[in-house]
Coordinates of C-alpha atoms and ligand atoms in Angstrom, one line a residue:
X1 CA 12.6 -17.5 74.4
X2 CA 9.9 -15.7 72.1
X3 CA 6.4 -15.0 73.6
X4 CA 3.8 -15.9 71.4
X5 CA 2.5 -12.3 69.5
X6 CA -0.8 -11.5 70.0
X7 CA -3.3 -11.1 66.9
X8 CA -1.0 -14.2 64.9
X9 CA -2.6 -17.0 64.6
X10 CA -2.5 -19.3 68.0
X11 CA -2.4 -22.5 65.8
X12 CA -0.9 -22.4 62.2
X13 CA -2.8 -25.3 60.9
X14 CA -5.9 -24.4 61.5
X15 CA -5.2 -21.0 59.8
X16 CA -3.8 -23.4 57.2
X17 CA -6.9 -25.4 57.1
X18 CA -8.9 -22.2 56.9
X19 CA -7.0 -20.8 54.1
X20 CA -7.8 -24.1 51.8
X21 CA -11.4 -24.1 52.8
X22 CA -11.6 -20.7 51.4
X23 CA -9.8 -21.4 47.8
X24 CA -12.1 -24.0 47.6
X25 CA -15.1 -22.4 47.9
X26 CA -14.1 -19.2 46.2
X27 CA -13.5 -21.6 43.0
X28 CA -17.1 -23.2 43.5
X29 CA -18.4 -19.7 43.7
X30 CA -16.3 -18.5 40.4
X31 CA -17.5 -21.6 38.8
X32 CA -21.4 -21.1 40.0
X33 CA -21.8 -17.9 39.2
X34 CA -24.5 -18.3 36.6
X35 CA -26.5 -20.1 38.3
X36 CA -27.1 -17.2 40.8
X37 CA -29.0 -14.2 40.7
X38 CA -27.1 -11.1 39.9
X39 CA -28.4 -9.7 42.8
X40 CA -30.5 -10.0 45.8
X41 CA -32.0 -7.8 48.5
X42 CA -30.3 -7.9 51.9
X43 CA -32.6 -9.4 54.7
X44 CA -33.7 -7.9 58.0
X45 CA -32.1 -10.6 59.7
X46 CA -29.0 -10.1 57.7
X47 CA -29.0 -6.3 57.6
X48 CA -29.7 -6.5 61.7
X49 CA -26.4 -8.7 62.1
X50 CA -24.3 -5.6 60.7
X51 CA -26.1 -3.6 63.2
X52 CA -24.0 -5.5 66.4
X53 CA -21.6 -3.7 68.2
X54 CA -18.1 -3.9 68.6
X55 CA -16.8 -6.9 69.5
X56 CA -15.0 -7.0 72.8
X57 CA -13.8 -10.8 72.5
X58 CA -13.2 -12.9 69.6
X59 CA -14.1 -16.1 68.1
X60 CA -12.9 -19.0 65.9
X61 CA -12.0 -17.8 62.7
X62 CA -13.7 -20.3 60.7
X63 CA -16.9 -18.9 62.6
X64 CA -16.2 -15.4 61.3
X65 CA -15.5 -17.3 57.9
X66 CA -18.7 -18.7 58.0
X67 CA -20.7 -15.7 58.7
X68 CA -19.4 -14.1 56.3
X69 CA -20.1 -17.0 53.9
X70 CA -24.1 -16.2 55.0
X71 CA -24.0 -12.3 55.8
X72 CA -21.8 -11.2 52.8
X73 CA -21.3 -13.0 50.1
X74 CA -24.9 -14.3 49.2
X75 CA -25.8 -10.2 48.7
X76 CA -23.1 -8.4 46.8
X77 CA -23.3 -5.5 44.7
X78 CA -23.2 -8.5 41.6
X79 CA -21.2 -7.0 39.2
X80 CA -19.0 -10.2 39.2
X81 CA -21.9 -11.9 37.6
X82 CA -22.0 -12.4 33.9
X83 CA -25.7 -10.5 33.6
X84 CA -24.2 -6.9 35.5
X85 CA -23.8 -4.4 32.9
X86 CA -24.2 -1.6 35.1
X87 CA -22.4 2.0 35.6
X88 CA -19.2 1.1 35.1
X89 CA -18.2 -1.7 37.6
X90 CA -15.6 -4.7 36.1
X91 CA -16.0 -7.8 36.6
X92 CA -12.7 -9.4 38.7
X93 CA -10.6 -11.4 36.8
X94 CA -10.1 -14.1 39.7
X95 CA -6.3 -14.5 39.3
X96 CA -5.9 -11.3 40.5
X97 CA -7.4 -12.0 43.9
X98 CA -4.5 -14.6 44.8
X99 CA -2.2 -11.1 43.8
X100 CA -4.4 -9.1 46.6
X101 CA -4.2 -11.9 48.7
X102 CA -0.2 -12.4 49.0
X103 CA -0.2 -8.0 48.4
X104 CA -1.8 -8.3 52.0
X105 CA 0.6 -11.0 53.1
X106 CA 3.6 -9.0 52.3
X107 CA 1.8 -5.7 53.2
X108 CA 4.7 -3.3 51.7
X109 CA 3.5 0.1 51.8
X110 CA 4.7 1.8 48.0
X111 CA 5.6 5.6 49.1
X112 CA 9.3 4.7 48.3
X113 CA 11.7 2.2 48.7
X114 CA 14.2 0.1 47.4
X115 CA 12.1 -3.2 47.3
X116 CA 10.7 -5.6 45.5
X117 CA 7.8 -4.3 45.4
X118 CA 8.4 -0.7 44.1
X119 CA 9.5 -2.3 41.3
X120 CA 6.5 -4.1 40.1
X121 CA 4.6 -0.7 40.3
X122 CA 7.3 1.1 38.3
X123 CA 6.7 -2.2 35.9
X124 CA 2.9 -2.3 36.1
X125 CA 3.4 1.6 34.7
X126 CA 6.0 0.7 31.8
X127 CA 3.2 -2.1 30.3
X128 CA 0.4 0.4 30.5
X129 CA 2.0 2.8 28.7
X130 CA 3.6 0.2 26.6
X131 CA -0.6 -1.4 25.9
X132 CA -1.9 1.9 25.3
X133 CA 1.0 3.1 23.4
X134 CA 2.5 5.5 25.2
X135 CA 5.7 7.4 24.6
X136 CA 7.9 5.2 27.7
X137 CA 9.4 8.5 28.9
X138 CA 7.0 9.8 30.9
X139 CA 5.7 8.7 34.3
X140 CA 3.0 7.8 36.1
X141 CA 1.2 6.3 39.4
X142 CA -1.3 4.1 40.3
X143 CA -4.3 5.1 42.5
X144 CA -7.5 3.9 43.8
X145 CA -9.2 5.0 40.5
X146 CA -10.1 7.6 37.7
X147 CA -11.4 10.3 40.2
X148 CA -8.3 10.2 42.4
X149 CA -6.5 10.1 38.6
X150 CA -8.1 13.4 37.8
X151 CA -7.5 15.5 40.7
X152 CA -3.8 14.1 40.7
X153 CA -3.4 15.4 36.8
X154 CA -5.3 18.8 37.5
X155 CA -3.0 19.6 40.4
X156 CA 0.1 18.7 38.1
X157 CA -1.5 21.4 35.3
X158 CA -1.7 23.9 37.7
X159 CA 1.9 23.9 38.7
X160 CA 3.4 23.4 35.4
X161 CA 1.0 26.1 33.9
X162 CA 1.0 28.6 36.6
X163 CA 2.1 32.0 35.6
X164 CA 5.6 31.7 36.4
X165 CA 5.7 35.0 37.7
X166 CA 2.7 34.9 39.7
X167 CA 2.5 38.1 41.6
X168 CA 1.7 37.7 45.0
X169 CA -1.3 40.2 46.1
X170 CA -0.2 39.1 50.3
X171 CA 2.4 40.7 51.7
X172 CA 5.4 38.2 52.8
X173 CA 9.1 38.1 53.7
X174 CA 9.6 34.7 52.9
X175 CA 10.9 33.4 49.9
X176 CA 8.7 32.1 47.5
X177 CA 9.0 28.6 45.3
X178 CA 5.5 30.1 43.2
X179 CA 2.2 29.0 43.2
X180 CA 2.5 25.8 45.5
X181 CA 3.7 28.2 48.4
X182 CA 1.4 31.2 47.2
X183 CA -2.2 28.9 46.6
X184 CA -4.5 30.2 44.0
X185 CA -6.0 33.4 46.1
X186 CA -2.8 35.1 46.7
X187 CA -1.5 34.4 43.2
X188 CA -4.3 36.3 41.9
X189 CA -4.9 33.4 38.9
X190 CA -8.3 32.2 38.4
X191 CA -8.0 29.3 36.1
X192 CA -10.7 27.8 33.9
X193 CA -10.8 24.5 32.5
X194 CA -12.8 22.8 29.7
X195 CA -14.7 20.0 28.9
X196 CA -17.9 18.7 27.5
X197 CA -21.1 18.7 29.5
X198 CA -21.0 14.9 29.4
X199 CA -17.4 14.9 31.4
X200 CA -17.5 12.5 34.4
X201 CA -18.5 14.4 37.7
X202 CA -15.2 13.6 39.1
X203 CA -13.6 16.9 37.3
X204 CA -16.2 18.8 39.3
X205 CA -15.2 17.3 42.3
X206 CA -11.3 17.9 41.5
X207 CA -12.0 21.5 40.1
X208 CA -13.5 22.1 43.6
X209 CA -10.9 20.2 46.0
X210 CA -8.2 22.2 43.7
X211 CA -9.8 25.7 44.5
X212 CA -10.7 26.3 41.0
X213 CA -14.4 26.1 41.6
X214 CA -17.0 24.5 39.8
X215 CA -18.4 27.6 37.9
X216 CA -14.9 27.2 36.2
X217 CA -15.3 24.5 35.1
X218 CA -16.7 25.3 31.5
X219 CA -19.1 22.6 30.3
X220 CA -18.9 23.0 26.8
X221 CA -22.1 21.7 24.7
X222 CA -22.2 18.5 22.4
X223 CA -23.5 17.4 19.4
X224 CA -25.7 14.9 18.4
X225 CA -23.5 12.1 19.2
X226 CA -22.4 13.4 22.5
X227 CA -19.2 14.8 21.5
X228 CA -17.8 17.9 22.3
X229 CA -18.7 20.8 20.0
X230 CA -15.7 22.3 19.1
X231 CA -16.8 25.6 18.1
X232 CA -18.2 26.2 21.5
X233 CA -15.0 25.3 22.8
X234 CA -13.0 27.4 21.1
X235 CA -15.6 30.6 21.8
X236 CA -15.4 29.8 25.5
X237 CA -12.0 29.7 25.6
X238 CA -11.8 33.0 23.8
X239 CA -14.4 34.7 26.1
X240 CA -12.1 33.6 29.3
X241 CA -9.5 34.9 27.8
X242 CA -10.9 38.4 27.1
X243 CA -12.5 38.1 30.5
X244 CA -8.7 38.2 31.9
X245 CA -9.3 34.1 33.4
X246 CA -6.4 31.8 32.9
X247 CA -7.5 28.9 30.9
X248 CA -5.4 25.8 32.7
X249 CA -6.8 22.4 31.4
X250 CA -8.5 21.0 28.6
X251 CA -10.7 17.7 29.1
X252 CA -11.0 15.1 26.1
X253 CA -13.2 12.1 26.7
X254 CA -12.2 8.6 26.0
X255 CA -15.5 7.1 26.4
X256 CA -17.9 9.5 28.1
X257 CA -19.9 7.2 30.8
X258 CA -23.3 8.0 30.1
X259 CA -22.9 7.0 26.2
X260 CA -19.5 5.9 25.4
X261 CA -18.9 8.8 23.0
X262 CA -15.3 9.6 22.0
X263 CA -14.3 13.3 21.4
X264 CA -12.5 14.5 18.7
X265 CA -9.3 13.6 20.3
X266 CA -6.7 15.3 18.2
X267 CA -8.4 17.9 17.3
X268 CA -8.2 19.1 21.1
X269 CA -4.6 18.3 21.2
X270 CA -4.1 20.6 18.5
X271 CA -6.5 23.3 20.3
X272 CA -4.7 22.4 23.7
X273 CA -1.4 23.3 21.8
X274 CA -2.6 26.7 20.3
X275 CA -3.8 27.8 23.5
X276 CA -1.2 26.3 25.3
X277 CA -3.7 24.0 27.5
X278 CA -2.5 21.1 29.5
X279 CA -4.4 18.3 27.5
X280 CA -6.1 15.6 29.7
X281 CA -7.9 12.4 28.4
X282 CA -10.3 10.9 30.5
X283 CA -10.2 7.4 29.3
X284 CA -11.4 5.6 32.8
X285 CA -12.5 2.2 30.5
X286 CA -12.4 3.8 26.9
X287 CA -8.3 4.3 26.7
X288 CA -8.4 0.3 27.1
X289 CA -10.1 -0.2 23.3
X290 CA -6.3 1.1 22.2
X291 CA -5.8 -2.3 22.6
X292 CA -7.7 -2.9 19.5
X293 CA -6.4 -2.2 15.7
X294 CA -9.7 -1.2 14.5
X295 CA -10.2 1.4 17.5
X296 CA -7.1 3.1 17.2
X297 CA -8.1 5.3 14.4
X298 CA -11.0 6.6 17.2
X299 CA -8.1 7.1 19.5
X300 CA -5.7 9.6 18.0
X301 CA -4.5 11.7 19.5
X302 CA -4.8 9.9 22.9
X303 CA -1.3 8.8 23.1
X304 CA 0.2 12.7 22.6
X305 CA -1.8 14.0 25.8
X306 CA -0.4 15.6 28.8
X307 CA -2.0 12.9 31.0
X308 CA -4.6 10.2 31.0
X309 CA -6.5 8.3 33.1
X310 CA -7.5 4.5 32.7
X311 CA -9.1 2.6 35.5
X312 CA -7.9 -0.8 35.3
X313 CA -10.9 -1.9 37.4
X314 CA -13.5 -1.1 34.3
X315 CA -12.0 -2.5 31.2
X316 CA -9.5 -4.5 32.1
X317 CA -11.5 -6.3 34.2
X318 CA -9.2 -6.2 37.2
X319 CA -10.3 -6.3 41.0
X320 CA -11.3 -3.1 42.8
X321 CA -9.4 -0.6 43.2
X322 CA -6.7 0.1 40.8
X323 CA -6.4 2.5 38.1
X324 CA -3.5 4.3 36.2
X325 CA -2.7 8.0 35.9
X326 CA -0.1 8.4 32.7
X327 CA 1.7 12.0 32.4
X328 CA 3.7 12.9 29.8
X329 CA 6.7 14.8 31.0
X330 CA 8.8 12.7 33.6
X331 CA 9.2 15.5 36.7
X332 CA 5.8 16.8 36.3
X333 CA 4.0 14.7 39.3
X334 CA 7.3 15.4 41.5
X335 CA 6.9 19.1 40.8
X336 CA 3.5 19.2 41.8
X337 CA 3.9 17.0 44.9
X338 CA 7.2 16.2 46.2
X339 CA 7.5 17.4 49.9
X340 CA 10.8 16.7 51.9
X341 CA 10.4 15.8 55.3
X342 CA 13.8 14.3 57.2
X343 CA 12.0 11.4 58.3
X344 CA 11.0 10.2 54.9
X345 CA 14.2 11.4 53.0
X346 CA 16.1 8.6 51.0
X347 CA 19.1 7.1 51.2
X348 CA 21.9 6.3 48.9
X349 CA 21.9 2.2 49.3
X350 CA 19.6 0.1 51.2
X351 CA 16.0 -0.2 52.1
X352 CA 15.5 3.7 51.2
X353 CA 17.3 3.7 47.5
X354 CA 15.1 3.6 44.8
X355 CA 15.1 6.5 42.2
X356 CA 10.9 6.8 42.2
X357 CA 9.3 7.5 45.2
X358 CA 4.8 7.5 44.2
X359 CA 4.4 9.2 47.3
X360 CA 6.3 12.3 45.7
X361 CA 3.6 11.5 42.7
X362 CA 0.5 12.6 44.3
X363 CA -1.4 13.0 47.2
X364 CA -0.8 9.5 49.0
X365 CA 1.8 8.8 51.3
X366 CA 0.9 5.3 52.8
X367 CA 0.1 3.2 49.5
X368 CA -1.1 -0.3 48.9
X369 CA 0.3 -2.8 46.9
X370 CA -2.7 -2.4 44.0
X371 CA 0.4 -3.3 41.3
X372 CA 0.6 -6.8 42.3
X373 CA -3.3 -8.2 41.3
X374 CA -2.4 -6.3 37.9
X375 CA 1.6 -8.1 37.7
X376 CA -0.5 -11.5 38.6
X377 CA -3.0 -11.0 36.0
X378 CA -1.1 -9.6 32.8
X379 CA 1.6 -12.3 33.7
X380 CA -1.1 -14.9 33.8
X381 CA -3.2 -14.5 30.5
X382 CA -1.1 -12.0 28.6
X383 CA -2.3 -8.6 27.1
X384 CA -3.7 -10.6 23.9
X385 CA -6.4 -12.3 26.0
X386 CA -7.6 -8.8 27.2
X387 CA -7.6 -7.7 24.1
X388 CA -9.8 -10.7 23.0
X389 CA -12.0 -10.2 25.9
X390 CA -12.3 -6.5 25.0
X391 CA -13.1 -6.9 21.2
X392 CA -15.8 -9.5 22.5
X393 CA -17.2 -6.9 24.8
X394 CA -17.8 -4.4 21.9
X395 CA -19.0 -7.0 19.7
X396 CA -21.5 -8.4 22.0
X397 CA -22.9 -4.8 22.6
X398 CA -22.8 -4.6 18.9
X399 CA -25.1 -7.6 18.1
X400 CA -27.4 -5.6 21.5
X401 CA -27.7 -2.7 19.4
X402 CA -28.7 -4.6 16.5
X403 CA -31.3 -6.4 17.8
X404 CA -32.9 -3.1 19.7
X405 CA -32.6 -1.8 16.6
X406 CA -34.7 -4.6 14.6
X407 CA -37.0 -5.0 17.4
X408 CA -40.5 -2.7 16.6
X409 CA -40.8 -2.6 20.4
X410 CA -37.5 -1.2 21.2
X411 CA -35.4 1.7 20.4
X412 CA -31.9 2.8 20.3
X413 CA -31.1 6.0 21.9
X414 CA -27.3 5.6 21.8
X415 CA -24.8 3.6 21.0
X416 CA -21.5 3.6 21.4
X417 CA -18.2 2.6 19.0
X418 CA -17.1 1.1 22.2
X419 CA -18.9 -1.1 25.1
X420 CA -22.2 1.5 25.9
X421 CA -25.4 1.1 24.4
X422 CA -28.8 3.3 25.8
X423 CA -32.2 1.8 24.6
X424 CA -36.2 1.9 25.6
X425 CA -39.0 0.1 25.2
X426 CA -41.5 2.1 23.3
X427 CA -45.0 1.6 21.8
X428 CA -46.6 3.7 19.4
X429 CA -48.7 6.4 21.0
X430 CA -46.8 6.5 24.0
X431 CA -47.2 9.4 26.5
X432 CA -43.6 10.5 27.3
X433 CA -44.5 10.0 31.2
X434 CA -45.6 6.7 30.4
X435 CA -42.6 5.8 28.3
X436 CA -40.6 6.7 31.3
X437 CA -42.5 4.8 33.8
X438 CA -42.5 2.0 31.9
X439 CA -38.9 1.8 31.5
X440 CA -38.0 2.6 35.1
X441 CA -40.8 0.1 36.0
X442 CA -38.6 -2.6 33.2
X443 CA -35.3 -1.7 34.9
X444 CA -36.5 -1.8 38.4
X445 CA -37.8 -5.6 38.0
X446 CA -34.7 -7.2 35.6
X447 CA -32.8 -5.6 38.7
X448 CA -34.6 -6.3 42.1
X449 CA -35.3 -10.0 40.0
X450 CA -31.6 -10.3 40.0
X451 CA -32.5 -11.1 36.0
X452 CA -30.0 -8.7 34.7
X453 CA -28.2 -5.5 35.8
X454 CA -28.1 -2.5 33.2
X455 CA -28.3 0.7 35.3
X456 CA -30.2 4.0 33.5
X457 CA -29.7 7.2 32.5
X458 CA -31.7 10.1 30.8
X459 CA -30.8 11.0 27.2
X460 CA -32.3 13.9 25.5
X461 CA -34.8 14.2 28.8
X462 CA -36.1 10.2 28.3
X463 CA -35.4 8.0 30.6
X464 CA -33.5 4.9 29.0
X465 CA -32.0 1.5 29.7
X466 CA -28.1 1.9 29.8
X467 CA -25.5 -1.5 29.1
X468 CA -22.0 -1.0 29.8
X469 CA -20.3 -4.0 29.0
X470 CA -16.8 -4.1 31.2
X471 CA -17.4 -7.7 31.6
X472 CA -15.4 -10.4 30.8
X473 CA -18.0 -12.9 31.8
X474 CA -20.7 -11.9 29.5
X475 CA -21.7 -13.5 25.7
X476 CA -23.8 -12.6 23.3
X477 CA -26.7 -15.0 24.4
X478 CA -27.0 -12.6 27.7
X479 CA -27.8 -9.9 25.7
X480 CA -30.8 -12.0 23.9
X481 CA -31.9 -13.4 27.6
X482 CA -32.1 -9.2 28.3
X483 CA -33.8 -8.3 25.5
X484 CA -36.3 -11.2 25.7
X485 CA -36.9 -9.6 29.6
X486 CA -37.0 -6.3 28.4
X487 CA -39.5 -7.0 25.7
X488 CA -41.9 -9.2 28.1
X489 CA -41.9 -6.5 31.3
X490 CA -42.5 -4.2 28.9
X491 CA -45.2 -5.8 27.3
X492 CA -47.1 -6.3 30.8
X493 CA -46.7 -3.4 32.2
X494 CA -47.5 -1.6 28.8
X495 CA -50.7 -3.2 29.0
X496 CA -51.1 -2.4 32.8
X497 CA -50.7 1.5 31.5
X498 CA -53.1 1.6 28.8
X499 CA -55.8 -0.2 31.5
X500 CA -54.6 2.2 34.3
X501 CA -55.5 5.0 32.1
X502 CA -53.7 8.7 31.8
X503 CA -52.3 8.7 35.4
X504 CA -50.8 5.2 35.0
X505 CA -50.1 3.0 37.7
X506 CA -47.4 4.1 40.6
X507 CA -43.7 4.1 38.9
X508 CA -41.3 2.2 40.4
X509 CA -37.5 3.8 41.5
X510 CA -34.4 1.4 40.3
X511 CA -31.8 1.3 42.7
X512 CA -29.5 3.8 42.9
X513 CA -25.6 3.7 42.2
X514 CA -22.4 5.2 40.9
X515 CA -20.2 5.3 37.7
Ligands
PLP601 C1 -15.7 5.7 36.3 C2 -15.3 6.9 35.6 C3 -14.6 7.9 36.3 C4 -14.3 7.8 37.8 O1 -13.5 6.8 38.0 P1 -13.4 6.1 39.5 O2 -12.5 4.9 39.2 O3 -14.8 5.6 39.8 O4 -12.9 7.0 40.4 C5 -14.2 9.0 35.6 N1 -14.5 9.1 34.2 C6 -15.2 8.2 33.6 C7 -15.4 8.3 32.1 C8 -15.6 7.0 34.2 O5 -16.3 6.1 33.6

């Protein structure tokens, strides 16, 4: 006789009852989303019931349902709305939630493993490189995104490009496998790596974690369209060089985030082979416009990379978190990261047989099931309806930057080949400080409004208006309904500047967030 567990559910049909109360509602909310604000504010009430304690008992889980029906899911961060543009947050294709749901049902951790599961990983890999056309011998891993993606990559440069010989400066009597056992300080190597100032902050962070430092991290200058300047490069590269550094890594951007500019891809292969660089492309939603015949031409050189990083949460509109590190050389990741330990070792059949293990791929041992929301999805719509989805994303930003560019009122400050375009509202006369407050004072009300959500940036020192279209939601009549707000706000609070006179009235701060 079996006890009943506790934590299960004490009655299956009400959990069953639950569960179709939920689908329901989630498609009403899918299906409403329009109608909504993109965003809201939090209330005190609201923001006061996060602030309880720990609950010591339970309660009906239809009651936990329904607060968060009331708490949560009225206030989101709204970027599955069809008027969020901002940083660069996707939108949730909602066939993927049923894949996170039944990932959580199974809950199969994907360090190793001869299962079912492992396999739709190892799959999920094989159509990414396959979409983005990518030579099928190498290997790769999923993680929680692009950041996690770029750490992963630099610490696989390091080991393959470590002196081989390292010379230990620390005394030791035990045998040493190189640089992994010796760490950067007794090796005596202090790498650099390169990339233009516009590279995501992420390298800094993984340049740091790594031991490399931030100062070595050379931020090369760009040109007038935000693209790396290769002259620079090459000088800096030559000055490390002389200066006795090790130059590791060389960055090229798929679609920086500020502006969506695209490096001269190939050309920094061919510099990465001269100086015999490991050559990573940071293509976190750009290396998704592959995808696209007429983009490919931007692309070259993309596919012949050591690595590359593409976050399936931006541009291929898939449920946070899940992104894809590619890596040329199958063995690379394993070199970098495998670790033996008897507890985790495989076996030769059974539960522990399977040829890949991720967790000898990077830093994760303990792995969630991120593969199957991306199997659901791909499986669902096939790779042609992305593609569709992604050629209307660049078109609809197109017909944006059209009309900005038409419009006396507005101006375009960048735009992109891709899904970014940076804009202002400007009058003629206008004090730079005004400019700026009038924009921020634009962006702060289409946001706190729940109007529209483009986030900012500041371009050549002016603040400006920034729309990153990773939304499969959108069409092109939400970019008029933006520009008809942006040129209205503007308007009044243009006015409410010249009548405030030189000081101008008290700017106003938009929300803060994150690419
Ligand atoms: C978003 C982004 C990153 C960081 O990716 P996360 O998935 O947020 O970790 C890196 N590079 C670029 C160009 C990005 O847009």
């Amino acid at each position: 006789m079996h006890t009943d567990p506790p934590l299960e559910p004490a009655d299956w049909e009400e959990f069953r009852a639950l569960g179709k109360r939920i689908v329901d509602d989630i498609a009403d909310h899918l299906a409403g989303l329009r109608e909504r604000p993109v965003w809201q504010p939090v209330p005190e009430d609201v923001r006061a019931s996060f602030r309880a304690g720990l609950p010591a008992k339970g309660m009906p889980m239809a009651d936990v349902y329904e607060e968060f029906r009331t708490t949560v899911l009225p206030f989101p961060r709204g970027n599955i709305h069809p008027r969020f543009w901002g940083w660069a947050n996707g939108s949730g294709v909602p066939v993927a939630a049923y894949g996170d749901l039944l990932a959580s049902v199974i809950n199969c951790t994907l360090g190793s493993g001869g299962n079912a599961a492992m396999m739709v990983e190892q799959q999920v890999i094989e159509w990414l490189q396959q979409a983005l056309r990518w030579p099928a011998a190498g290997s790769g891993l999923l993680t929680s995104g692009a950041s996690m993606g770029q750490v992963t990559a630099l610490a696989a440069a390091r080991v393959a490009k470590a002196p081989s010989a390292a010379p230990s400066t620390m005394p030791s009597t035990e045998p040493s496998a190189g640089f992994r056992d010796e760490g950067a300080v007794a090796s005596g190597v202090q790498f650099t790596v390169y990339g233009s100032e516009e590279t995501h902050h992420s390298v800094d962070k993984a340049v740091e974690l790594l031991g490399i430092g931030r100062r070595f991290f050379r931020k090369v200058p760009v040109d007038r369209d935000f693209r790396i300047d290769v002259g620079a490069l090459r000088a800096a590269i030559r000055a490390d060089r002389d200066a006795g550094l090790h130059p590791l890594c060389l960055i090229g951007n798929a679609g920086t985030v500020n502006t969506g500019a695209i490096d001269p891809l190939r050309t920094l292969l061919e510099i990465a082979r001269e100086e015999d660089l490991w050559y990573h492309v940071d293509g976190a939603f750009g290396a998704f416009a592959q995808l696209l015949p007429s983009h490919r031409p931007l692309l070259d050189g993309l596919a012949e990379a050591d690595s590359l990083v593409c976050d399936l949460h931006k541009w291929l509109y898939m449920p946070f978190d899940v992104s894809c590190l590619l890596i040329r050389s199958e063995g690379v990741l394993e070199a970098a990261f495998s670790s033996s330990a008897d507890y985790i070792s495989s076996t030769a059949a059974g539960p522990s047989a399977y040829p890949v293990a991720f967790s000898d791929r990077g830093v994760e041992q303990s792995r969630r099931f991120r593969a199957l929301k991306v199997w659901f999805a791909l499986k669902t719509h096939g790779i042609g309806a992305f593609a569709e989805a992604i050629a209307a994303n660049v078109a609809q930003v197109a017909h944006l930057a059209a009309r900005v560019d038409a419009a006396g009122d507005l101006e375009l400050v960048a735009r992109s080949d891709l899904n970014v375009a940076c804009f202002r509202y400007v009058w003629p006369g206008a004090a730079p400080d005004a400019a700026d407050r009038v924009n921020r004072g634009i962006l702060s009300r289409l946001q706190t409004e729940g109007l529209a959500m483009p986030s900012h940036t500041v371009l050549d020192g002016k603040f400006v208006i920034r729309v990153a279209d990773n939304n499969h939601r959108t069409d092109v009549t939400d970019f008029d309904f933006l520009i008809a707000q942006v040129r209205a706000i503007g308007a009044e609070l243009r006015a409410a500047e010249e009548s405030a006179g030189p000081a101008g009235p008290a700017g106003t701060t938009p929300t803060a967030g994150g690419c």
